[in-house]
mmCIF file of C-alpha atoms in Angstrom:
data_model
loop_
_atom_site.group_PDB
_atom_site.id
_atom_site.type_symbol
_atom_site.label_atom_id
_atom_site.label_comp_id
_atom_site.label_asym_id
_atom_site.label_seq_id
_atom_site.Cartn_x
_atom_site.Cartn_y
_atom_site.Cartn_z
ATOM 1 C CA MET A 51 -40.633 29.619 0.965
ATOM 2 C CA ARG A 52 -38.722 32.204 2.955
ATOM 3 C CA THR A 53 -34.991 31.839 3.404
ATOM 4 C CA VAL A 54 -33.573 31.542 6.890
ATOM 5 C CA PRO A 55 -32.265 35.146 7.062
ATOM 6 C CA ASP A 56 -35.739 36.453 6.074
ATOM 7 C CA ALA A 57 -37.564 34.132 8.471
ATOM 8 C CA ILE A 58 -35.540 35.010 11.544
ATOM 9 C CA PRO A 59 -35.829 38.528 12.957
ATOM 10 C CA ALA A 60 -32.620 40.441 13.496
ATOM 11 C CA PHE A 61 -30.928 39.590 16.792
ATOM 12 C CA LYS A 62 -31.274 42.382 19.300
ATOM 13 C CA ARG A 63 -29.550 42.331 22.634
ATOM 14 C CA GLN A 64 -32.127 42.361 25.397
ATOM 15 C CA SER A 65 -31.450 43.571 28.855
ATOM 16 C CA LEU A 66 -32.008 40.883 31.427
ATOM 17 C CA ASP A 67 -34.331 41.865 34.195
ATOM 18 C CA LYS A 68 -36.723 40.083 36.521
ATOM 19 C CA ASP A 69 -39.547 40.344 33.970
ATOM 20 C CA ILE A 70 -37.778 38.088 31.468
ATOM 21 C CA LEU A 71 -38.680 35.081 33.603
ATOM 22 C CA ILE A 72 -42.410 35.819 33.463
ATOM 23 C CA GLU A 73 -42.575 36.614 29.747
ATOM 24 C CA THR A 74 -44.250 34.345 27.246
ATOM 25 C CA PRO A 75 -42.070 31.267 26.710
ATOM 26 C CA ALA A 76 -39.746 31.427 23.695
ATOM 27 C CA TYR A 77 -41.513 28.516 22.031
ATOM 28 C CA ASP A 78 -39.927 29.210 18.663
ATOM 29 C CA LEU A 79 -36.393 28.938 20.021
ATOM 30 C CA ILE A 80 -37.230 26.044 22.314
ATOM 31 C CA GLU A 81 -38.722 24.092 19.421
ATOM 32 C CA LEU A 82 -35.938 25.003 16.982
ATOM 33 C CA PHE A 83 -33.421 23.832 19.581
ATOM 34 C CA PHE A 84 -35.339 20.584 20.021
ATOM 35 C CA PHE A 85 -35.539 19.875 16.278
ATOM 36 C CA ALA A 86 -31.920 20.875 15.657
ATOM 37 C CA TYR A 87 -30.738 18.559 18.434
ATOM 38 C CA ARG A 88 -32.962 15.736 17.170
ATOM 39 C CA ASP A 89 -31.401 15.921 13.722
ATOM 40 C CA PHE A 90 -27.896 16.626 15.025
ATOM 41 C CA VAL A 91 -27.855 13.316 16.903
ATOM 42 C CA SER A 92 -29.823 11.297 14.344
ATOM 43 C CA ASP A 93 -26.859 10.552 12.052
ATOM 44 C CA PRO A 94 -24.649 9.190 14.872
ATOM 45 C CA ASP A 95 -27.631 7.351 16.381
ATOM 46 C CA ARG A 96 -27.926 5.156 13.283
ATOM 47 C CA ILE A 97 -24.249 4.174 13.420
ATOM 48 C CA LEU A 98 -24.232 3.695 17.196
ATOM 49 C CA ASP A 99 -27.221 1.385 16.862
ATOM 50 C CA GLU A 100 -25.144 -0.956 14.672
ATOM 51 C CA TYR A 101 -22.857 -1.491 17.684
ATOM 52 C CA GLY A 102 -25.683 -1.725 20.204
ATOM 53 C CA PHE A 103 -24.633 1.657 21.615
ATOM 54 C CA GLY A 104 -26.668 4.734 22.490
ATOM 55 C CA ARG A 105 -26.099 8.420 23.096
ATOM 56 C CA ALA A 106 -24.448 7.862 26.476
ATOM 57 C CA HIS A 107 -21.835 5.665 24.751
ATOM 58 C CA HIS A 108 -21.317 8.421 22.181
ATOM 59 C CA ARG A 109 -20.708 11.090 24.835
ATOM 60 C CA VAL A 110 -18.278 8.905 26.778
ATOM 61 C CA LEU A 111 -16.402 7.887 23.642
ATOM 62 C CA HIS A 112 -16.280 11.484 22.417
ATOM 63 C CA PHE A 113 -14.724 12.933 25.561
ATOM 64 C CA VAL A 114 -12.352 10.034 26.211
ATOM 65 C CA SER A 115 -11.166 10.222 22.611
ATOM 66 C CA ARG A 116 -10.719 14.006 22.789
ATOM 67 C CA GLN A 117 -8.944 13.893 26.156
ATOM 68 C CA PRO A 118 -6.787 10.783 26.480
ATOM 69 C CA GLY A 119 -5.982 9.976 30.096
ATOM 70 C CA LEU A 120 -9.245 11.382 31.434
ATOM 71 C CA THR A 121 -10.080 10.045 34.887
ATOM 72 C CA ILE A 122 -13.477 8.623 35.781
ATOM 73 C CA ALA A 123 -14.028 11.531 38.202
ATOM 74 C CA GLU A 124 -13.273 14.058 35.443
ATOM 75 C CA LEU A 125 -15.616 12.264 33.057
ATOM 76 C CA LEU A 126 -18.391 12.216 35.664
ATOM 77 C CA ASP A 127 -17.890 15.959 36.122
ATOM 78 C CA ILE A 128 -18.145 16.610 32.376
ATOM 79 C CA LEU A 129 -21.169 14.405 31.723
ATOM 80 C CA ARG A 130 -22.999 15.015 35.003
ATOM 81 C CA ILE A 131 -24.366 11.510 35.129
ATOM 82 C CA THR A 132 -24.405 9.035 37.985
ATOM 83 C CA LYS A 133 -21.464 6.755 38.592
ATOM 84 C CA GLN A 134 -23.831 3.810 38.110
ATOM 85 C CA SER A 135 -24.859 5.041 34.633
ATOM 86 C CA LEU A 136 -21.256 5.666 33.649
ATOM 87 C CA ASN A 137 -20.113 2.265 34.912
ATOM 88 C CA ARG A 138 -22.658 0.436 32.755
ATOM 89 C CA VAL A 139 -21.695 2.360 29.603
ATOM 90 C CA LEU A 140 -17.970 2.239 30.333
ATOM 91 C CA LYS A 141 -18.095 -1.507 30.964
ATOM 92 C CA GLU A 142 -19.633 -2.080 27.529
ATOM 93 C CA LEU A 143 -17.133 0.183 25.796
ATOM 94 C CA ILE A 144 -14.219 -1.563 27.509
ATOM 95 C CA GLU A 145 -15.591 -5.079 26.839
ATOM 96 C CA LYS A 146 -16.070 -4.263 23.149
ATOM 97 C CA ASP A 147 -12.547 -2.774 22.933
ATOM 98 C CA PHE A 148 -13.469 0.863 22.274
ATOM 99 C CA ILE A 149 -11.968 2.204 25.508
ATOM 100 C CA GLU A 150 -9.248 0.941 27.787
ATOM 101 C CA SER A 151 -8.637 1.742 31.426
ATOM 102 C CA ARG A 152 -4.996 2.172 32.405
ATOM 103 C CA MET A 153 -3.467 2.413 35.844
ATOM 104 C CA GLY A 154 -2.322 5.900 36.832
ATOM 105 C CA THR A 155 1.412 6.511 36.991
ATOM 106 C CA ALA A 156 1.392 8.831 40.015
ATOM 107 C CA ASP A 157 -1.510 7.108 41.783
ATOM 108 C CA ARG A 158 -1.877 3.425 40.919
ATOM 109 C CA ARG A 159 -5.463 3.421 42.263
ATOM 110 C CA GLN A 160 -6.453 5.951 39.651
ATOM 111 C CA ARG A 161 -7.852 4.711 36.319
ATOM 112 C CA LEU A 162 -7.012 6.713 33.220
ATOM 113 C CA LEU A 163 -9.323 6.258 30.259
ATOM 114 C CA HIS A 164 -8.043 6.016 26.680
ATOM 115 C CA ALA A 165 -9.821 5.300 23.422
ATOM 116 C CA THR A 166 -8.465 2.280 21.581
ATOM 117 C CA PRO A 167 -7.720 2.625 17.849
ATOM 118 C CA GLN A 168 -11.193 1.212 17.172
ATOM 119 C CA GLY A 169 -12.677 3.719 19.635
ATOM 120 C CA ARG A 170 -10.821 6.653 18.083
ATOM 121 C CA ASP A 171 -11.991 5.583 14.618
ATOM 122 C CA LEU A 172 -15.633 5.434 15.701
ATOM 123 C CA ALA A 173 -15.427 8.743 17.593
ATOM 124 C CA LEU A 174 -13.883 10.398 14.527
ATOM 125 C CA LYS A 175 -16.509 8.919 12.204
ATOM 126 C CA LEU A 176 -19.293 10.294 14.417
ATOM 127 C CA ALA A 177 -17.601 13.702 14.764
ATOM 128 C CA LYS A 178 -17.223 13.951 10.983
ATOM 129 C CA LEU A 179 -20.942 13.239 10.510
ATOM 130 C CA GLN A 180 -21.857 15.995 12.929
ATOM 131 C CA THR A 181 -19.265 18.352 11.462
ATOM 132 C CA ARG A 182 -20.811 17.929 8.005
ATOM 133 C CA ARG A 183 -24.204 18.931 9.381
ATOM 134 C CA ILE A 184 -22.723 21.955 11.160
ATOM 135 C CA MET A 185 -20.744 23.068 8.096
ATOM 136 C CA ARG A 186 -23.823 22.752 5.856
ATOM 137 C CA ALA A 187 -25.710 24.957 8.291
ATOM 138 C CA LEU A 188 -22.882 27.519 8.339
ATOM 139 C CA ALA A 189 -22.349 27.498 4.556
ATOM 140 C CA ASP A 190 -24.765 30.338 3.843
ATOM 141 C CA ALA A 191 -24.152 32.237 7.065
ATOM 142 C CA GLU A 192 -22.017 35.290 7.585
ATOM 143 C CA PRO A 193 -18.334 34.591 8.369
ATOM 144 C CA GLU A 194 -18.887 35.756 11.967
ATOM 145 C CA ALA A 195 -21.732 33.281 12.512
ATOM 146 C CA LYS A 196 -19.593 30.508 14.001
ATOM 147 C CA GLU A 197 -18.193 32.838 16.646
ATOM 148 C CA ALA A 198 -21.646 34.259 17.424
ATOM 149 C CA ILE A 199 -23.125 30.765 17.700
ATOM 150 C CA SER A 200 -20.275 29.687 19.984
ATOM 151 C CA ARG A 201 -20.920 32.690 22.240
ATOM 152 C CA TYR A 202 -24.668 31.929 22.283
ATOM 153 C CA LEU A 203 -24.133 28.259 23.158
ATOM 154 C CA LEU A 204 -21.714 29.224 25.929
ATOM 155 C CA CYS A 205 -24.371 31.571 27.328
ATOM 156 C CA LEU A 206 -26.826 28.656 27.513
ATOM 157 C CA ILE A 207 -24.435 26.885 29.891
ATOM 158 C CA ASP A 208 -24.849 27.607 33.605
ATOM 159 C CA SER A 209 -22.639 30.555 34.499
ATOM 160 C CA ASP A 210 -20.844 28.631 37.266
ATOM 161 C CA ASP A 211 -19.730 26.001 34.721
ATOM 162 C CA ARG A 212 -19.094 28.235 31.699
ATOM 163 C CA THR A 213 -15.364 28.807 32.261
ATOM 164 C CA HIS A 214 -14.773 25.095 32.831
ATOM 165 C CA VAL A 215 -16.614 24.185 29.624
ATOM 166 C CA GLN A 216 -14.801 26.910 27.711
ATOM 167 C CA GLN A 217 -11.465 25.431 28.823
ATOM 168 C CA LEU A 218 -12.562 21.915 27.812
ATOM 169 C CA VAL A 219 -13.747 23.025 24.387
ATOM 170 C CA PHE A 220 -11.219 25.695 23.412
ATOM 171 C CA GLY A 221 -8.268 24.905 25.684
ATOM 172 C CA PRO A 222 -6.976 26.663 28.793
ATOM 173 C CA ASP A 223 -5.368 29.503 26.797
ATOM 174 C CA LYS A 224 -8.664 30.664 25.233
ATOM 175 C CA THR A 225 -10.609 31.648 28.350
#
């Protein structure tokens, strides 16, 4: 069996031109991305299932836990889901005491979302599971791999949203 560094050809920067869109699909990368994502979410899926939650609950809980005081509009912008989808998931998380909705201080019509202690505990448990998987994958990689992977993942994000995502992930001072 070949090791990962032997199996993957050296990364070469390709110039982007019009022809890249008509080339043979990058099936290897598409499929690796699919399988990596499948396994990345599988550990949290098992735990979420115990609560009757799914991946949408996980995403909402993750971002509300990471950014206390997030508004519903901000959460909709991050997740890019319909208000109807968010309302269903948010209702369940609030009813089961994982998230609470507080009245805004400046604008009392505004609802600020906060994870409850139970919500923070679950979000942390799920993040630790995914962190273990990421750290195992990085264990044999070069020290620069994490930074290179971060750059690659940022490049997969639509260019008009990249700066916004970068600020969410790394903070406003890192863009």
